[in-house]
Amino acid sequence: MKTIWILNHYASMNGGRHYKYAENLIKRGYSVKVFRASTVHNTNQNLITDSSKKYTYREANNIPFVIVRARNYVGNGKQRLLNMVDYAQGLLSVTKYFDDEKPDIIYSSSVHPLTWLAGYRLAKRYNAKFIAETRDLWPETLVAMGRVSKNSIPAKILYKIERFIYKKADKLIFTFPGGKDYVESIGLDTSKVRYINNGIDLEEFNHNKVTYILEDRQLDDSGIFKVLFTGAIGKANALYRIVDVARIFIDKGITDIKFYIYGDGPEKDNLQNYVLDNNIKNVIFKGRVDKKYIPYILSKGDLNVLCLEHLPNLFKYGLSPNKMFDYFASGRPIVSNVECGYDMLEKYRCGITVKGGSAEALAEGILKFYNMPKEEYNIYCKNAFEAARDFDFKILTDKLEKVLLED
C-alpha cells in the first residue's frame, strides 16, 4: 500500500480531521505519518523545549506524529509569522531523516500557504503526488475581515502563492462545497478540485455521550429552553450577537430562554465582564470543557447556535466549521446567523439561517424553535441526525481514498 505524509501545522494528536484520516487509512493498510509543529495553538505549550532538537517523534493511538520544532508565539503578529516559517523550513530538513520511507503522496493542508510550499518542494524531492488542501481561503478571508487590503503587498504575495499552488498541485481538496466556484472565479482550471468537508466520528461521539457525563443542574433544568454554543470565543465568532439577543429577550420579559456558552478564547473576558456589568443573567459562560464531554452537553440542549461575523461575500462558497458536525450529531436543530452558499441547514432541513446578521433576526430564529410544535421540532432533530451520517469520518475517508488513488 501507499505511503502518505500528511502536513498540517496545527494537527491535533487527540482527534480532528487529519487524526481521523490517518487512523482510518492505517486501518486500511496505508503507511501514514502526520507532520505537525511543536507549538500548540492558542496555548503557551511547546512540545519541544530543547532548542537543539529539530523534531521529536510520538505515537498517538498508533498514529505516527513527527513534531517539528517551531518557536512560541502569542497573537497574530510577527512571532506567529516566524512560527509558520519555522514549521515550513523545518519540514524540509526534518523529512530527510525519513528518506528510507519515501512518500508516494504528500497531502499538504493549509491554513497558511507556507505548508503548501513546503509540500510542493517535498513532492518534487520524492517524485510524489502532491495534494493541496484548502481549509480557509488565504488571503481572501483576511481581506473579507478587513485585516489586510486586497491591493496590499502581503495580499498580493499570498494570492500569487495561491495561484501557483493551485496550478502545480495534482489534486485540490476544499473543505467547503464552493471550492470549484472559487477556483473558477480566479480563472483557473477546476478539473482537479475535489470537495471533502469536515466531519464527525459518530461511533466515538455516541460512546462519549453516554460515557462522559457532566453533572450540571442548569443542563438538567427541563423548565429552561437551552440554547448552546461550543467552541472558540474570538472576534470571528461574533458572540456579542448572542449577548445582544439575550438583552432582547430580557426586554421582552422572556425568562425561560438561556444561553450556555462553552469554550474559551481572547474575547471571553470582555464578554463575560459585559454580561456581569449589565446584569444579563440569561447568558452563562461555562468555560472550557474537555471535548469528550461535548456530546453529553449538546444532548441536554434544545437548540444549537452557529454565530460568525457577517461576511456573505466570503461565505458564498459555503461553510466547514467543526462545531457544525458536533451539532448535527447531537440531534438538535441549529440556528445560524451565517448567510452562505450551499447552506447545509437548508439542504438537510435541520436548522434555520437568519438573514441580515442582526441580533433581531437571530432572536426571531430562536423564537421560531422556542414556539415550534413538538412534532415539527422532532423532524428537525431527526434531520440533524441524518445529516451527521453523511459526514461520518468513515464516509469522508472513503472520499479521501478515492482522491489518493486517482491518476
Short mmCIF file of C-alpha atoms in Angstrom, two decimals:
data_model
loop_
_atom_site.label_atom_id
_atom_site.label_comp_id
_atom_site.label_asym_id
_atom_site.label_seq_id
_atom_site.Cartn_x
_atom_site.Cartn_y
_atom_site.Cartn_z
CA MET A 1 0.00 0.00 0.00
CA LYS A 2 1.00 3.61 -0.47
CA THR A 3 2.96 5.79 1.94
CA ILE A 4 1.26 9.09 2.78
CA TRP A 5 2.71 12.09 4.55
CA ILE A 6 0.13 14.50 5.96
CA LEU A 7 1.41 18.02 6.56
CA ASN A 8 -0.69 20.15 8.92
CA HIS A 9 0.90 22.81 11.11
CA TYR A 10 -1.92 22.53 13.68
CA ALA A 11 -2.75 18.82 13.55
CA SER A 12 -4.22 17.56 16.81
CA MET A 13 -2.87 14.42 18.45
CA ASN A 14 -6.19 13.53 20.09
CA GLY A 15 -8.76 13.90 17.33
CA GLY A 16 -9.80 16.05 14.41
CA ARG A 17 -9.73 15.82 10.64
CA HIS A 18 -6.24 14.53 9.91
CA TYR A 19 -6.03 12.40 13.04
CA LYS A 20 -9.17 10.56 11.91
CA TYR A 21 -7.99 10.25 8.33
CA ALA A 22 -4.66 8.85 9.49
CA GLU A 23 -6.38 6.45 11.88
CA ASN A 24 -8.75 5.13 9.21
CA LEU A 25 -6.12 4.94 6.45
CA ILE A 26 -3.75 2.98 8.70
CA LYS A 27 -6.56 0.50 9.39
CA ARG A 28 -6.91 0.13 5.62
CA GLY A 29 -3.25 -0.77 5.23
CA TYR A 30 -1.66 2.55 4.30
CA SER A 31 1.56 3.80 5.86
CA VAL A 32 0.83 7.28 7.23
CA LYS A 33 2.83 9.93 9.06
CA VAL A 34 1.48 13.26 10.29
CA PHE A 35 3.93 16.19 10.45
CA ARG A 36 2.87 18.98 12.82
CA ALA A 37 4.50 21.90 14.63
CA SER A 38 5.70 21.64 18.21
CA THR A 39 3.59 24.61 19.32
CA VAL A 40 0.01 24.07 20.47
CA HIS A 41 -2.25 26.76 19.04
CA ASN A 42 -3.87 29.19 21.50
CA THR A 43 -1.63 27.98 24.35
CA ASN A 44 1.89 28.65 25.61
CA GLN A 45 2.73 24.95 25.33
CA ASN A 46 5.65 23.78 23.20
CA LEU A 47 6.19 20.04 22.79
CA ILE A 48 9.94 20.57 22.22
CA THR A 49 11.69 22.58 24.93
CA ASP A 50 15.24 21.64 23.88
CA SER A 51 16.20 24.19 21.21
CA SER A 52 18.89 21.85 19.86
CA LYS A 53 16.29 19.29 18.76
CA LYS A 54 14.85 19.69 15.28
CA TYR A 55 12.00 17.27 15.86
CA THR A 56 10.59 14.59 18.09
CA TYR A 57 8.55 11.51 17.28
CA ARG A 58 5.44 10.35 19.10
CA GLU A 59 2.61 7.94 18.51
CA ALA A 60 -0.99 8.59 19.46
CA ASN A 61 -3.33 5.61 19.15
CA ASN A 62 -0.77 4.00 16.80
CA ILE A 63 -0.71 7.12 14.59
CA PRO A 64 2.88 8.32 13.98
CA PHE A 65 3.38 12.04 14.57
CA VAL A 66 6.57 13.83 13.60
CA ILE A 67 6.68 17.04 15.66
CA VAL A 68 8.69 19.82 14.01
CA ARG A 69 10.26 22.41 16.30
CA ALA A 70 8.84 25.92 15.96
CA ARG A 71 9.15 28.99 18.18
CA ASN A 72 6.43 30.09 20.58
CA TYR A 73 4.13 32.97 19.68
CA VAL A 74 1.25 34.97 21.12
CA GLY A 75 -1.47 36.53 18.99
CA ASN A 76 -1.19 37.12 15.25
CA GLY A 77 1.91 39.29 14.99
CA LYS A 78 5.45 38.84 13.72
CA GLN A 79 6.24 35.90 16.03
CA ARG A 80 3.35 33.88 14.62
CA LEU A 81 4.58 34.51 11.09
CA LEU A 82 8.06 33.36 12.13
CA ASN A 83 6.47 30.30 13.75
CA MET A 84 4.96 29.45 10.36
CA VAL A 85 8.34 29.90 8.69
CA ASP A 86 9.96 27.65 11.33
CA TYR A 87 7.48 24.88 10.56
CA ALA A 88 7.79 25.13 6.78
CA GLN A 89 11.60 25.25 6.84
CA GLY A 90 11.69 22.53 9.46
CA LEU A 91 9.65 20.23 7.24
CA LEU A 92 12.26 20.47 4.50
CA SER A 93 15.09 19.45 6.84
CA VAL A 94 13.34 17.03 9.21
CA THR A 95 11.85 14.90 6.43
CA LYS A 96 15.38 13.95 5.33
CA TYR A 97 15.57 11.76 8.43
CA PHE A 98 12.78 9.66 6.91
CA ASP A 99 14.26 9.21 3.43
CA ASP A 100 14.08 5.43 3.84
CA GLU A 101 10.27 5.73 3.94
CA LYS A 102 9.82 7.87 0.84
CA PRO A 103 6.22 9.02 0.40
CA ASP A 104 4.04 8.21 -2.57
CA ILE A 105 1.70 11.07 -1.66
CA ILE A 106 2.25 14.44 0.02
CA TYR A 107 -1.07 15.65 1.46
CA SER A 108 -0.44 19.27 2.42
CA SER A 109 -3.17 21.14 4.28
CA SER A 110 -3.38 24.88 4.86
CA VAL A 111 -4.41 27.12 6.90
CA HIS A 112 -1.31 29.09 5.92
CA PRO A 113 0.24 28.70 2.44
CA LEU A 114 3.79 28.03 3.63
CA THR A 115 2.67 24.46 4.36
CA TRP A 116 1.67 24.17 0.71
CA LEU A 117 5.02 25.48 -0.50
CA ALA A 118 6.89 23.01 1.71
CA GLY A 119 4.60 20.24 0.48
CA TYR A 120 5.24 21.16 -3.15
CA ARG A 121 9.02 21.06 -2.64
CA LEU A 122 8.81 17.71 -0.85
CA ALA A 123 6.65 16.27 -3.63
CA LYS A 124 9.30 17.36 -6.15
CA ARG A 125 12.09 15.91 -3.99
CA TYR A 126 10.44 12.50 -3.66
CA ASN A 127 8.63 12.45 -7.02
CA ALA A 128 5.39 12.07 -5.08
CA LYS A 129 1.80 13.00 -5.87
CA PHE A 130 1.02 16.45 -4.45
CA ILE A 131 -2.40 17.10 -2.91
CA ALA A 132 -3.07 20.63 -1.63
CA GLU A 133 -5.96 21.09 0.75
CA THR A 134 -7.66 24.45 1.42
CA ARG A 135 -9.41 24.78 4.78
CA ASP A 136 -9.53 28.59 4.71
CA LEU A 137 -9.07 30.94 1.79
CA TRP A 138 -5.89 32.96 2.34
CA PRO A 139 -5.76 35.84 1.77
CA GLU A 140 -9.46 36.06 0.82
CA THR A 141 -10.56 35.51 4.44
CA LEU A 142 -8.14 38.15 5.73
CA VAL A 143 -9.36 40.62 3.10
CA ALA A 144 -13.03 39.93 3.89
CA MET A 145 -12.39 40.50 7.60
CA GLY A 146 -10.59 43.77 6.90
CA ARG A 147 -7.25 42.59 8.26
CA VAL A 148 -5.39 43.28 5.02
CA SER A 149 -6.18 45.31 1.92
CA LYS A 150 -6.74 43.35 -1.28
CA ASN A 151 -4.15 45.52 -3.03
CA SER A 152 -1.56 45.40 -0.25
CA ILE A 153 1.82 43.77 -0.83
CA PRO A 154 1.17 40.90 1.66
CA ALA A 155 -2.17 40.12 -0.02
CA LYS A 156 -0.62 40.17 -3.49
CA ILE A 157 2.10 37.76 -2.35
CA LEU A 158 -0.47 35.40 -0.83
CA TYR A 159 -2.65 35.50 -3.95
CA LYS A 160 0.41 34.70 -6.05
CA ILE A 161 1.29 31.70 -3.85
CA GLU A 162 -2.31 30.52 -4.01
CA ARG A 163 -2.39 30.60 -7.82
CA PHE A 164 1.00 28.87 -8.03
CA ILE A 165 -0.12 26.02 -5.78
CA TYR A 166 -3.49 25.61 -7.48
CA LYS A 167 -1.67 25.24 -10.80
CA LYS A 168 1.05 22.87 -9.57
CA ALA A 169 -0.96 20.52 -7.32
CA ASP A 170 -2.06 17.19 -8.75
CA LYS A 171 -5.34 17.44 -6.84
CA LEU A 172 -7.02 20.22 -4.84
CA ILE A 173 -9.23 19.41 -1.85
CA PHE A 174 -11.54 22.07 -0.42
CA THR A 175 -13.33 21.62 2.90
CA PHE A 176 -16.20 23.84 1.76
CA PRO A 177 -18.55 22.98 -1.12
CA GLY A 178 -17.92 26.06 -3.27
CA GLY A 179 -14.22 25.44 -3.83
CA LYS A 180 -14.76 24.85 -7.53
CA ASP A 181 -16.63 28.17 -7.77
CA TYR A 182 -13.71 29.98 -6.15
CA VAL A 183 -11.09 28.40 -8.41
CA GLU A 184 -13.22 29.25 -11.45
CA SER A 185 -13.61 32.86 -10.21
CA ILE A 186 -9.83 33.36 -10.33
CA GLY A 187 -9.62 31.94 -13.84
CA LEU A 188 -8.03 28.56 -13.14
CA ASP A 189 -8.84 25.01 -14.22
CA THR A 190 -11.39 23.34 -11.94
CA SER A 191 -10.87 19.75 -13.09
CA LYS A 192 -8.52 19.00 -10.17
CA VAL A 193 -10.92 20.29 -7.50
CA ARG A 194 -12.47 17.86 -5.02
CA TYR A 195 -14.76 18.60 -2.06
CA ILE A 196 -14.43 16.85 1.32
CA ASN A 197 -15.91 18.77 4.24
CA ASN A 198 -15.03 18.38 7.91
CA GLY A 199 -16.83 15.71 9.86
CA ILE A 200 -17.56 13.68 12.95
CA ASP A 201 -16.68 10.24 14.30
CA LEU A 202 -20.22 9.12 15.11
CA GLU A 203 -19.15 5.96 16.93
CA GLU A 204 -16.90 7.98 19.23
CA PHE A 205 -19.49 10.75 19.66
CA ASN A 206 -22.24 8.35 20.69
CA HIS A 207 -19.88 6.47 23.02
CA ASN A 208 -18.80 9.69 24.73
CA LYS A 209 -22.39 10.88 25.06
CA VAL A 210 -23.27 8.03 27.41
CA THR A 211 -19.84 7.55 28.99
CA TYR A 212 -18.68 11.04 29.96
CA ILE A 213 -21.47 12.62 31.98
CA LEU A 214 -21.20 16.16 33.32
CA GLU A 215 -23.35 16.82 36.37
CA ASP A 216 -24.96 20.24 35.98
CA ARG A 217 -28.30 21.33 37.43
CA GLN A 218 -28.68 24.02 34.81
CA LEU A 219 -28.38 21.48 31.98
CA ASP A 220 -30.92 19.25 33.74
CA ASP A 221 -33.50 22.03 34.18
CA SER A 222 -36.41 21.00 31.95
CA GLY A 223 -38.13 24.33 32.56
CA ILE A 224 -35.50 26.22 30.57
CA PHE A 225 -35.17 26.36 26.78
CA LYS A 226 -31.41 25.90 26.48
CA VAL A 227 -29.51 27.47 23.58
CA LEU A 228 -25.94 26.14 23.40
CA PHE A 229 -22.72 27.39 21.84
CA THR A 230 -19.49 25.39 21.94
CA GLY A 231 -16.07 26.41 20.65
CA ALA A 232 -13.64 29.30 20.42
CA ILE A 233 -14.68 32.69 21.74
CA GLY A 234 -12.91 35.03 19.35
CA LYS A 235 -13.80 38.03 17.22
CA ALA A 236 -14.66 35.85 14.23
CA ASN A 237 -17.35 34.07 16.26
CA ALA A 238 -19.21 37.34 16.90
CA LEU A 239 -20.66 36.19 20.22
CA TYR A 240 -21.63 39.75 21.03
CA ARG A 241 -24.62 38.94 18.82
CA ILE A 242 -25.73 36.30 21.32
CA VAL A 243 -25.41 38.82 24.14
CA ASP A 244 -27.50 41.29 22.12
CA VAL A 245 -30.17 38.62 21.60
CA ALA A 246 -30.17 37.88 25.32
CA ARG A 247 -30.89 41.55 26.02
CA ILE A 248 -33.77 41.49 23.54
CA PHE A 249 -35.32 38.57 25.43
CA ILE A 250 -34.87 40.38 28.75
CA ASP A 251 -36.63 43.43 27.30
CA LYS A 252 -39.48 41.19 26.07
CA GLY A 253 -39.83 39.61 29.51
CA ILE A 254 -38.86 36.13 28.26
CA THR A 255 -37.18 34.46 31.22
CA ASP A 256 -37.12 30.78 30.25
CA ILE A 257 -34.63 31.01 27.37
CA LYS A 258 -30.99 30.86 28.45
CA PHE A 259 -27.71 30.78 26.58
CA TYR A 260 -24.94 28.43 27.75
CA ILE A 261 -21.55 29.17 26.23
CA TYR A 262 -18.84 26.50 26.43
CA GLY A 263 -15.31 27.40 25.40
CA ASP A 264 -12.53 29.89 25.81
CA GLY A 265 -10.75 32.50 23.75
CA PRO A 266 -9.47 36.06 23.59
CA GLU A 267 -12.94 37.65 23.71
CA LYS A 268 -14.27 35.66 26.66
CA ASP A 269 -13.21 38.03 29.44
CA ASN A 270 -14.60 41.10 27.68
CA LEU A 271 -17.94 39.43 27.01
CA GLN A 272 -18.17 37.92 30.47
CA ASN A 273 -17.44 41.27 32.12
CA TYR A 274 -20.02 42.99 29.92
CA VAL A 275 -22.65 40.41 30.87
CA LEU A 276 -21.88 40.86 34.58
CA ASP A 277 -21.75 44.65 34.43
CA ASN A 278 -25.10 44.83 32.63
CA ASN A 279 -26.87 42.18 34.71
CA ILE A 280 -27.57 39.95 31.70
CA LYS A 281 -28.50 36.84 33.65
CA ASN A 282 -29.65 34.70 30.75
CA VAL A 283 -26.11 34.28 29.35
CA ILE A 284 -23.97 31.82 31.30
CA PHE A 285 -20.31 31.23 30.47
CA LYS A 286 -19.43 27.64 31.33
CA GLY A 287 -15.74 27.82 30.45
CA ARG A 288 -13.66 25.31 28.58
CA VAL A 289 -14.52 21.64 28.98
CA ASP A 290 -12.73 18.55 27.70
CA LYS A 291 -14.09 17.68 24.24
CA LYS A 292 -15.17 14.25 25.43
CA TYR A 293 -17.98 15.93 27.41
CA ILE A 294 -19.34 17.88 24.43
CA PRO A 295 -21.64 15.08 23.16
CA TYR A 296 -23.39 14.81 26.53
CA ILE A 297 -23.65 18.60 26.90
CA LEU A 298 -25.18 19.01 23.44
CA SER A 299 -27.64 16.19 24.11
CA LYS A 300 -29.04 18.21 27.03
CA GLY A 301 -29.72 21.34 24.99
CA ASP A 302 -32.75 22.35 22.94
CA LEU A 303 -31.07 24.40 20.23
CA ASN A 304 -27.51 24.93 18.98
CA VAL A 305 -26.34 28.30 17.73
CA LEU A 306 -23.80 28.95 14.97
CA CYS A 307 -22.54 32.51 15.00
CA LEU A 308 -19.93 34.24 12.82
CA GLU A 309 -19.18 37.70 11.53
CA HIS A 310 -21.48 38.77 8.70
CA LEU A 311 -19.28 38.15 5.62
CA PRO A 312 -21.62 36.99 2.82
CA ASN A 313 -19.07 37.64 0.06
CA LEU A 314 -16.71 35.14 1.71
CA PHE A 315 -19.29 32.61 2.87
CA LYS A 316 -20.90 32.35 -0.56
CA TYR A 317 -18.52 29.42 -1.07
CA GLY A 318 -20.01 27.51 1.87
CA LEU A 319 -19.00 26.60 5.40
CA SER A 320 -16.98 23.94 7.21
CA PRO A 321 -16.88 24.83 10.95
CA ASN A 322 -16.04 21.77 13.05
CA LYS A 323 -18.72 22.56 15.62
CA MET A 324 -21.45 22.21 12.99
CA PHE A 325 -20.85 18.48 12.75
CA ASP A 326 -20.97 18.08 16.54
CA TYR A 327 -24.25 19.97 16.37
CA PHE A 328 -25.57 17.61 13.67
CA ALA A 329 -24.60 14.55 15.71
CA SER A 330 -26.36 15.91 18.80
CA GLY A 331 -29.69 15.55 17.05
CA ARG A 332 -30.73 19.07 17.93
CA PRO A 333 -31.66 21.86 15.50
CA ILE A 334 -29.29 24.70 14.64
CA VAL A 335 -30.00 28.40 14.31
CA SER A 336 -27.34 30.29 12.37
CA ASN A 337 -26.67 33.92 11.53
CA VAL A 338 -24.24 32.92 8.76
CA GLU A 339 -25.70 33.63 5.34
CA CYS A 340 -23.81 31.34 3.00
CA GLY A 341 -23.88 29.49 -0.25
CA TYR A 342 -24.53 25.75 -0.21
CA ASP A 343 -26.44 26.16 3.08
CA MET A 344 -26.42 22.73 4.75
CA LEU A 345 -29.08 23.71 7.28
CA GLU A 346 -31.38 24.36 4.37
CA LYS A 347 -30.25 21.28 2.44
CA TYR A 348 -30.93 18.89 5.32
CA ARG A 349 -33.75 20.96 6.85
CA CYS A 350 -32.08 20.65 10.23
CA GLY A 351 -31.98 24.33 11.14
CA ILE A 352 -32.64 27.91 10.16
CA THR A 353 -30.26 30.52 8.77
CA VAL A 354 -31.48 34.03 9.52
CA LYS A 355 -30.88 36.85 7.06
CA GLY A 356 -29.04 40.09 7.59
CA GLY A 357 -26.84 39.18 10.53
CA SER A 358 -28.73 41.35 13.03
CA ALA A 359 -29.47 40.42 16.64
CA GLU A 360 -33.19 40.95 15.95
CA ALA A 361 -33.14 38.40 13.12
CA LEU A 362 -31.26 35.88 15.27
CA ALA A 363 -33.75 36.41 18.10
CA GLU A 364 -36.64 35.70 15.71
CA GLY A 365 -34.95 32.49 14.57
CA ILE A 366 -34.54 31.29 18.15
CA LEU A 367 -38.15 32.16 18.98
CA LYS A 368 -39.32 30.13 16.00
CA PHE A 369 -37.89 26.98 17.61
CA TYR A 370 -38.99 28.07 21.08
CA ASN A 371 -42.61 28.28 19.87
CA MET A 372 -42.43 25.37 17.42
CA PRO A 373 -44.90 22.47 17.78
CA LYS A 374 -43.21 19.35 19.14
CA GLU A 375 -43.91 17.30 16.02
CA GLU A 376 -42.19 19.82 13.75
CA TYR A 377 -39.30 20.25 16.19
CA ASN A 378 -38.74 16.48 16.23
CA ILE A 379 -38.46 16.47 12.43
CA TYR A 380 -35.61 18.98 12.65
CA CYS A 381 -33.93 16.77 15.27
CA LYS A 382 -34.25 13.67 13.08
CA ASN A 383 -32.87 15.55 10.08
CA ALA A 384 -29.83 16.66 12.09
CA PHE A 385 -29.02 13.01 12.86
CA GLU A 386 -29.38 12.18 9.16
CA ALA A 387 -27.01 15.00 8.20
CA ALA A 388 -24.38 13.71 10.63
CA ARG A 389 -24.33 10.32 8.91
CA ASP A 390 -23.21 11.91 5.64
CA PHE A 391 -20.21 13.44 7.42
CA ASP A 392 -19.02 10.47 9.44
CA PHE A 393 -15.25 10.23 9.08
CA LYS A 394 -15.51 6.70 7.70
CA ILE A 395 -17.55 8.10 4.79
CA LEU A 396 -15.17 11.02 4.37
CA THR A 397 -12.17 8.67 4.39
CA ASP A 398 -13.79 6.77 1.51
CA LYS A 399 -13.87 10.05 -0.41
CA LEU A 400 -10.28 10.86 0.50
CA GLU A 401 -9.06 7.41 -0.50
CA LYS A 402 -10.67 7.87 -3.90
CA VAL A 403 -8.71 11.13 -4.36
CA LEU A 404 -5.50 9.47 -3.20
CA LEU A 405 -5.85 6.73 -5.81
CA GLU A 406 -6.90 8.94 -8.73
CA ASP A 407 -4.44 9.46 -11.57
#
